[in-house]
Coordinates of C-alpha atoms in Angstrom, one line a residue:
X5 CA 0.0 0.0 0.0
X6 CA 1.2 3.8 -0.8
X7 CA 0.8 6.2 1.4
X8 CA 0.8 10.0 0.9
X9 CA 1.4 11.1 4.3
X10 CA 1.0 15.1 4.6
X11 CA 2.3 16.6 8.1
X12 CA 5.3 15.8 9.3
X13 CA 5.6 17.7 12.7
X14 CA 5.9 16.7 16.6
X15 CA 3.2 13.7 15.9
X16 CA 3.0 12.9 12.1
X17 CA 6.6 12.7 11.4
X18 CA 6.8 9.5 14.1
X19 CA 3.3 8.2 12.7
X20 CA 5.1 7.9 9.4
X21 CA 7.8 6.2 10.6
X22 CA 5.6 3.8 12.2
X23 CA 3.9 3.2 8.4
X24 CA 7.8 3.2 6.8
X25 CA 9.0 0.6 9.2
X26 CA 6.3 -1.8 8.5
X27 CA 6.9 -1.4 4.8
X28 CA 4.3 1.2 3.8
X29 CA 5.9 3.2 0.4
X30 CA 5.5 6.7 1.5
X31 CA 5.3 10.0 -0.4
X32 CA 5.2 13.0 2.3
X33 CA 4.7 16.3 1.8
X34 CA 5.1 19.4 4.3
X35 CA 4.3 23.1 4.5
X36 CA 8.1 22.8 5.9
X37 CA 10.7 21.5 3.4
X38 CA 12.9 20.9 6.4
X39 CA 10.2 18.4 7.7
X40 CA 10.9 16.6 4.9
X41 CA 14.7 16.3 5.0
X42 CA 14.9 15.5 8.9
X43 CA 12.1 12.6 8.0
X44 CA 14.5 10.9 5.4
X45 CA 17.3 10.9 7.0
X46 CA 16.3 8.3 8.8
X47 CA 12.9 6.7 7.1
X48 CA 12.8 5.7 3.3
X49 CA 10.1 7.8 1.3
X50 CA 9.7 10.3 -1.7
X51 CA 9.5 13.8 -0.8
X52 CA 6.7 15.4 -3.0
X53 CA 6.4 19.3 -4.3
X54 CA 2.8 19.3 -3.3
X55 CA 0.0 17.5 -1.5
X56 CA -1.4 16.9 -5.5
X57 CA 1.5 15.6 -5.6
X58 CA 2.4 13.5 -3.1
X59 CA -1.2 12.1 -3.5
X60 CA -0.6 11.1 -7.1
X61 CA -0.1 7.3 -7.3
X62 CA -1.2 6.4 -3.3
X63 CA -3.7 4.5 -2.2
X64 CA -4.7 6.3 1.2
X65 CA -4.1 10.0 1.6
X66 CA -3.4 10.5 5.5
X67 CA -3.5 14.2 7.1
X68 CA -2.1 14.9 10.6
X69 CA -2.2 18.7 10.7
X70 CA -3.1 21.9 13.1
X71 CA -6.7 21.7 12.6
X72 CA -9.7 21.1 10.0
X73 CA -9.5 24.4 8.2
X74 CA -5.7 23.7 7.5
X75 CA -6.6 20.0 6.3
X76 CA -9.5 21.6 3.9
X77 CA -6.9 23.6 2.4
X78 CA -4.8 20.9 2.0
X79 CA -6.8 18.8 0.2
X80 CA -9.2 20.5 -1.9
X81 CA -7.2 23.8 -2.9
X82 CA -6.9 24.3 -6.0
X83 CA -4.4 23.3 -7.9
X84 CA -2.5 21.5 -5.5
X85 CA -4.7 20.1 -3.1
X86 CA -4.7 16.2 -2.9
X87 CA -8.3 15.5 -3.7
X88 CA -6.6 16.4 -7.5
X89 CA -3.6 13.6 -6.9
X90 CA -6.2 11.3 -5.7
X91 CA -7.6 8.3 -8.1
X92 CA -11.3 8.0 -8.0
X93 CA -12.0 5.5 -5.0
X94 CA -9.1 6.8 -2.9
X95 CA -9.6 7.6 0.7
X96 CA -8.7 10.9 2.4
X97 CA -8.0 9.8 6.3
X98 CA -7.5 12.8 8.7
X99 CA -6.1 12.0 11.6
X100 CA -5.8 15.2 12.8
X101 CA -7.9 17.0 15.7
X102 CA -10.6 18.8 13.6
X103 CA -14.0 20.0 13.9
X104 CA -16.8 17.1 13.2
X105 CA -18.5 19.7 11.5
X106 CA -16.3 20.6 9.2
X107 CA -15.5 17.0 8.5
X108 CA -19.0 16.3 7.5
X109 CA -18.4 19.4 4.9
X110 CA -15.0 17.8 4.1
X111 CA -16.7 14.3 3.4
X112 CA -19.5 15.9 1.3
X113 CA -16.6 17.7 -1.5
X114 CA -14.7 14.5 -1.6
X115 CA -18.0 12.2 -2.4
X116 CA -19.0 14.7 -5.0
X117 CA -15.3 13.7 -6.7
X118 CA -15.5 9.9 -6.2
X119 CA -13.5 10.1 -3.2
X120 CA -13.9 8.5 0.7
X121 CA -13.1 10.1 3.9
X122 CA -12.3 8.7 7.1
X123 CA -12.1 11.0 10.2
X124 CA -9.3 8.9 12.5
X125 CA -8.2 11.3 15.4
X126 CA -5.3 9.2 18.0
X127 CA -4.7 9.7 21.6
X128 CA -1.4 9.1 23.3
X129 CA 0.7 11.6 22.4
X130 CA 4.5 11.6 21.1
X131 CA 5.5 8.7 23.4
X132 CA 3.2 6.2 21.9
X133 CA 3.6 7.8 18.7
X134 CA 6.5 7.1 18.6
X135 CA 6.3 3.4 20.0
X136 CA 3.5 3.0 17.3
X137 CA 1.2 2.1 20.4
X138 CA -1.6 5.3 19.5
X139 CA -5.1 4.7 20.2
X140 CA -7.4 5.6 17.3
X141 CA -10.9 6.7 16.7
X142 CA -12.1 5.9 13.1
X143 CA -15.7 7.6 12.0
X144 CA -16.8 7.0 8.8
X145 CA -18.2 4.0 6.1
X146 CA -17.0 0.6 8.0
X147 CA -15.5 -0.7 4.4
X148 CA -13.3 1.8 4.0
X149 CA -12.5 1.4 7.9
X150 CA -11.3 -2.0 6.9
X151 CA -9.5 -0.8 3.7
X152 CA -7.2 1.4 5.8
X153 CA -7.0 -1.0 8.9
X154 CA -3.2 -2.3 7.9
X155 CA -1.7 1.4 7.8
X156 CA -3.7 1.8 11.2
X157 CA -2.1 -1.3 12.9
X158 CA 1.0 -0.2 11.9
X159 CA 0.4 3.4 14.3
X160 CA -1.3 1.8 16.6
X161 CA -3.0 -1.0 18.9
X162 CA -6.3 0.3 19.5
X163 CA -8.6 0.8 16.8
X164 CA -12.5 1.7 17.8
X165 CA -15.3 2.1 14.8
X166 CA -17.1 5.0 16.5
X167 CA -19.8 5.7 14.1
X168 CA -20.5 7.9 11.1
X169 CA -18.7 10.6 9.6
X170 CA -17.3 13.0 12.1
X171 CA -17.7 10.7 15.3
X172 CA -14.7 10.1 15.7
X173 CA -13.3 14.0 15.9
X174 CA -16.4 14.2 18.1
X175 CA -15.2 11.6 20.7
X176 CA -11.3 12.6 20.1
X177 CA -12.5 16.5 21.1
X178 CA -15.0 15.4 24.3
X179 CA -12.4 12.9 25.4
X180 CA -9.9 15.8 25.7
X181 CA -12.6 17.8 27.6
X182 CA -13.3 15.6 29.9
X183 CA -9.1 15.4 30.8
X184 CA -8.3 19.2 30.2
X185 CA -11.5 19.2 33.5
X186 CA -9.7 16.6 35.6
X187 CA -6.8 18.2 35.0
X188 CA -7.8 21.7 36.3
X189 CA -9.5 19.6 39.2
X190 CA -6.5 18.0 40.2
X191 CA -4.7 21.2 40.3
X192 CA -7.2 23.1 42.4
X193 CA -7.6 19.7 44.7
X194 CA -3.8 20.1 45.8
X195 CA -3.5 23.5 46.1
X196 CA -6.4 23.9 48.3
X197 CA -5.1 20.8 49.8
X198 CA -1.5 22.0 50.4
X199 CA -2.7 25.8 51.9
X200 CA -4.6 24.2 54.1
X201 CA -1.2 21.7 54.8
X202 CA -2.1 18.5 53.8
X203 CA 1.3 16.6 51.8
X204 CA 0.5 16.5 48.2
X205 CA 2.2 13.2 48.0
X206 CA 0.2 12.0 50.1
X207 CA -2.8 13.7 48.3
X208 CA -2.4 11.7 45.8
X209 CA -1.8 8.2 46.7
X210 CA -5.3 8.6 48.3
X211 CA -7.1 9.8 45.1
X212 CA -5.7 6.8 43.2
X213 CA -7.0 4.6 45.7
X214 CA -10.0 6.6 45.9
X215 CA -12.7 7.6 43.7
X216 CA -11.6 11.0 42.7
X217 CA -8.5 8.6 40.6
X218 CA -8.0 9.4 37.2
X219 CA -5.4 9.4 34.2
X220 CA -4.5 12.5 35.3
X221 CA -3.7 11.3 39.5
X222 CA -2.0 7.9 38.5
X223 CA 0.2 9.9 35.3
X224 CA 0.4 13.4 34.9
X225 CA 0.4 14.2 38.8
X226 CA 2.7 12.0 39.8
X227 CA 4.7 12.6 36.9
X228 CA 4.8 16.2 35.9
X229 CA 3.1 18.4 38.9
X230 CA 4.6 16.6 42.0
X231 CA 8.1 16.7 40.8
X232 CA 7.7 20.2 38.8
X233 CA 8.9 18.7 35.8
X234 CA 5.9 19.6 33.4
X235 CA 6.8 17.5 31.0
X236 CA 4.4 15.4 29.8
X237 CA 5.1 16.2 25.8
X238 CA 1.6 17.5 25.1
X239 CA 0.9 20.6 24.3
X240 CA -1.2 23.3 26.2
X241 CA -2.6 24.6 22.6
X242 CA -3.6 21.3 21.6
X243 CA -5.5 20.8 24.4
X244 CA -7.1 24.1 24.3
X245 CA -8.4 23.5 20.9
X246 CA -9.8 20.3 21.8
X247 CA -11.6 21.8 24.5
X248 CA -12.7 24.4 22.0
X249 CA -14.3 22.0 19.2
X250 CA -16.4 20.1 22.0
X251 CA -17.4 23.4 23.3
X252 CA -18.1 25.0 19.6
X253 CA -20.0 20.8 18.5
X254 CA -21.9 21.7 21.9
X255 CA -23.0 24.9 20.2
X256 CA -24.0 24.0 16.6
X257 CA -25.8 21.8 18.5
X258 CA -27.6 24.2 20.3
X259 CA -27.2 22.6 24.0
X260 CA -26.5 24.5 27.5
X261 CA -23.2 23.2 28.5
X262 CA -21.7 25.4 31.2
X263 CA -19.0 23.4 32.5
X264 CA -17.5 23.0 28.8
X265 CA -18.1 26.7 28.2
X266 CA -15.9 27.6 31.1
X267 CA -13.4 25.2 30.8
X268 CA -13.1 26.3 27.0
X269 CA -12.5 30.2 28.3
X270 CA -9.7 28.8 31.2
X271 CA -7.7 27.2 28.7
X272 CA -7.8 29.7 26.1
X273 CA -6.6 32.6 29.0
X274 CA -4.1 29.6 29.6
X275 CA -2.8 29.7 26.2
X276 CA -2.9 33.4 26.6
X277 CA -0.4 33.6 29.4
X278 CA 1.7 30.5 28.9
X279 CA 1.7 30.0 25.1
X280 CA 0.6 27.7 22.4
X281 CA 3.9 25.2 22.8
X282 CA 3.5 25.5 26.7
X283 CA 3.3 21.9 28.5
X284 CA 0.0 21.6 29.3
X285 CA 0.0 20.2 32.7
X286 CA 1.6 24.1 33.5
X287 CA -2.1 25.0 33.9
X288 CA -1.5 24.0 37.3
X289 CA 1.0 26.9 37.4
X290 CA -1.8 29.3 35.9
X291 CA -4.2 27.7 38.6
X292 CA -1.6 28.6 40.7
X293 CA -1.1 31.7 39.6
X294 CA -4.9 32.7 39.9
X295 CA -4.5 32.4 43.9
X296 CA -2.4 35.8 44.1

């Protein structure tokens, strides 16, 4: 199978590398030519002018960029979009975190040119990336599920069928909503706890044995926050616009969702005052920081 693989940054370039070492033939394309010539020198591939380009002769046509608007562009711009590299009965898979919405739009121009589309956001971040351990979330036409299911084994060891088109950005963004809360939690949890002197060690080894545990007590605590590291390799932006799409899906679909509205307004003033590229377990910091 070919694969035109167009995004090479902190989580595509080792998502390739997971399809190259399992003996996918890759042509890659990046905004970043210098994407491109880190990638080969250490995976086999063709670097390609264009996404057109790259797209011309594949099979599957897999996206892994900043956000749904960027992966429209990408693949139906004219001329060099990669719906126009892409033979009729191809498959567009975005595995990038992008609005459902927009995906359904998305689907709708690419069946209009004979073409399939498969929303396939991951979770796991660069580690498992790398390890080609990612958990996916696949929305779309089963069959063409299936027709991609060998280039998704080869990123990954969880693959879930979540429903139509644009389910799986869905569950990808309210996943990320529901962590971006506990995490938030956590950090006012321990630093009410610690001004009122409890340990925050200690904190914590109840909460995991407790019923407040969670991915972010057992991991990111322990982890990142406790020791001040703040390193957990995901970043605060991301997070921020995941928390943003479930707040704007909640929206188009005209529900009362307070808790997502203000969480999506904390970790845009987050962004604000730590950056884009910021680790996003520092929100505890800007937790913190609210206290003075």
């Amino acid at each position: 199978m070919t694969v035109a693989f167009i995004g090479l940054g902190m989580m595509g370039a080792p998502m390739a590398a997971s399809l190259a070492r399992n003996g996918f033939k890759l042509r890659l394309f990046d905004a970043s030519p210098s994407a491109i010539t880190a990638f080969l020198e250490s995976n086999d591939g063709v670097a390609c002018s264009s996404a057109a380009d790259a797209a011309t002769g594949a099979d599957i046509v897999v996206t892994m960029l900043p956000d749904g608007k960027v992966v429209q562009d990408s693949v139906l711009s004219e001329p060099n979009g990669a719906a126009n590299g892409l033979k009729p009965g191809g498959i567009v898979v975005d595995m990038s975190s992008s609005s459902p919405v927009d995906t359904e739009v998305l689907g709708k121009a690419l069946a209009a040119r004979g073409l399939g589309l498969i929303d396939a956001p991951v979770s796991g971040g660069v580690k498992r990336a790398i390890e080609g351990k990612l958990a996916i979330m696949a929305g779309g036409d089963p069959a063409l599920v299936e027709r991609c299911r060998p280039a998704f084994e080869a990123m990954g060891t969880s693959l879930t069928l979540t429903g139509r088109l644009g389910s799986g950005h869905a569950l990808k963004a309210l996943n990320n909503f529901l962590a971006a809360t506990s995490m938030v939690a956590v950090s006012e949890a321990l630093l009410v706890g610690e001004r009122f002197g409890l340990d925050p060690q200690v904190m914590v080894d109840v909460f995991n044995v407790s019923t407040g545990r969670s991915f972010i007590t057992e991991v990111n605590a322990k982890l990142c926050i406790l020791p001040k590291t703040f390193t957990s390799g995901f970043m605060l932006g991301l997070l921020a616009k995941d928390v943003k799409i479930a707040s704007e899906l909640s929206d188009h679909l005209a529900m009362k969702t307070p808790l997502l509205s203000s969480e999506k307004d904390l970790w845009a003033a987050a962004e604000q005052a730590l950056g884009f590229r910021a680790d996003h377990t520092l929100v505890y910091k800007y937790v913190e920081q609210q206290q003075s």
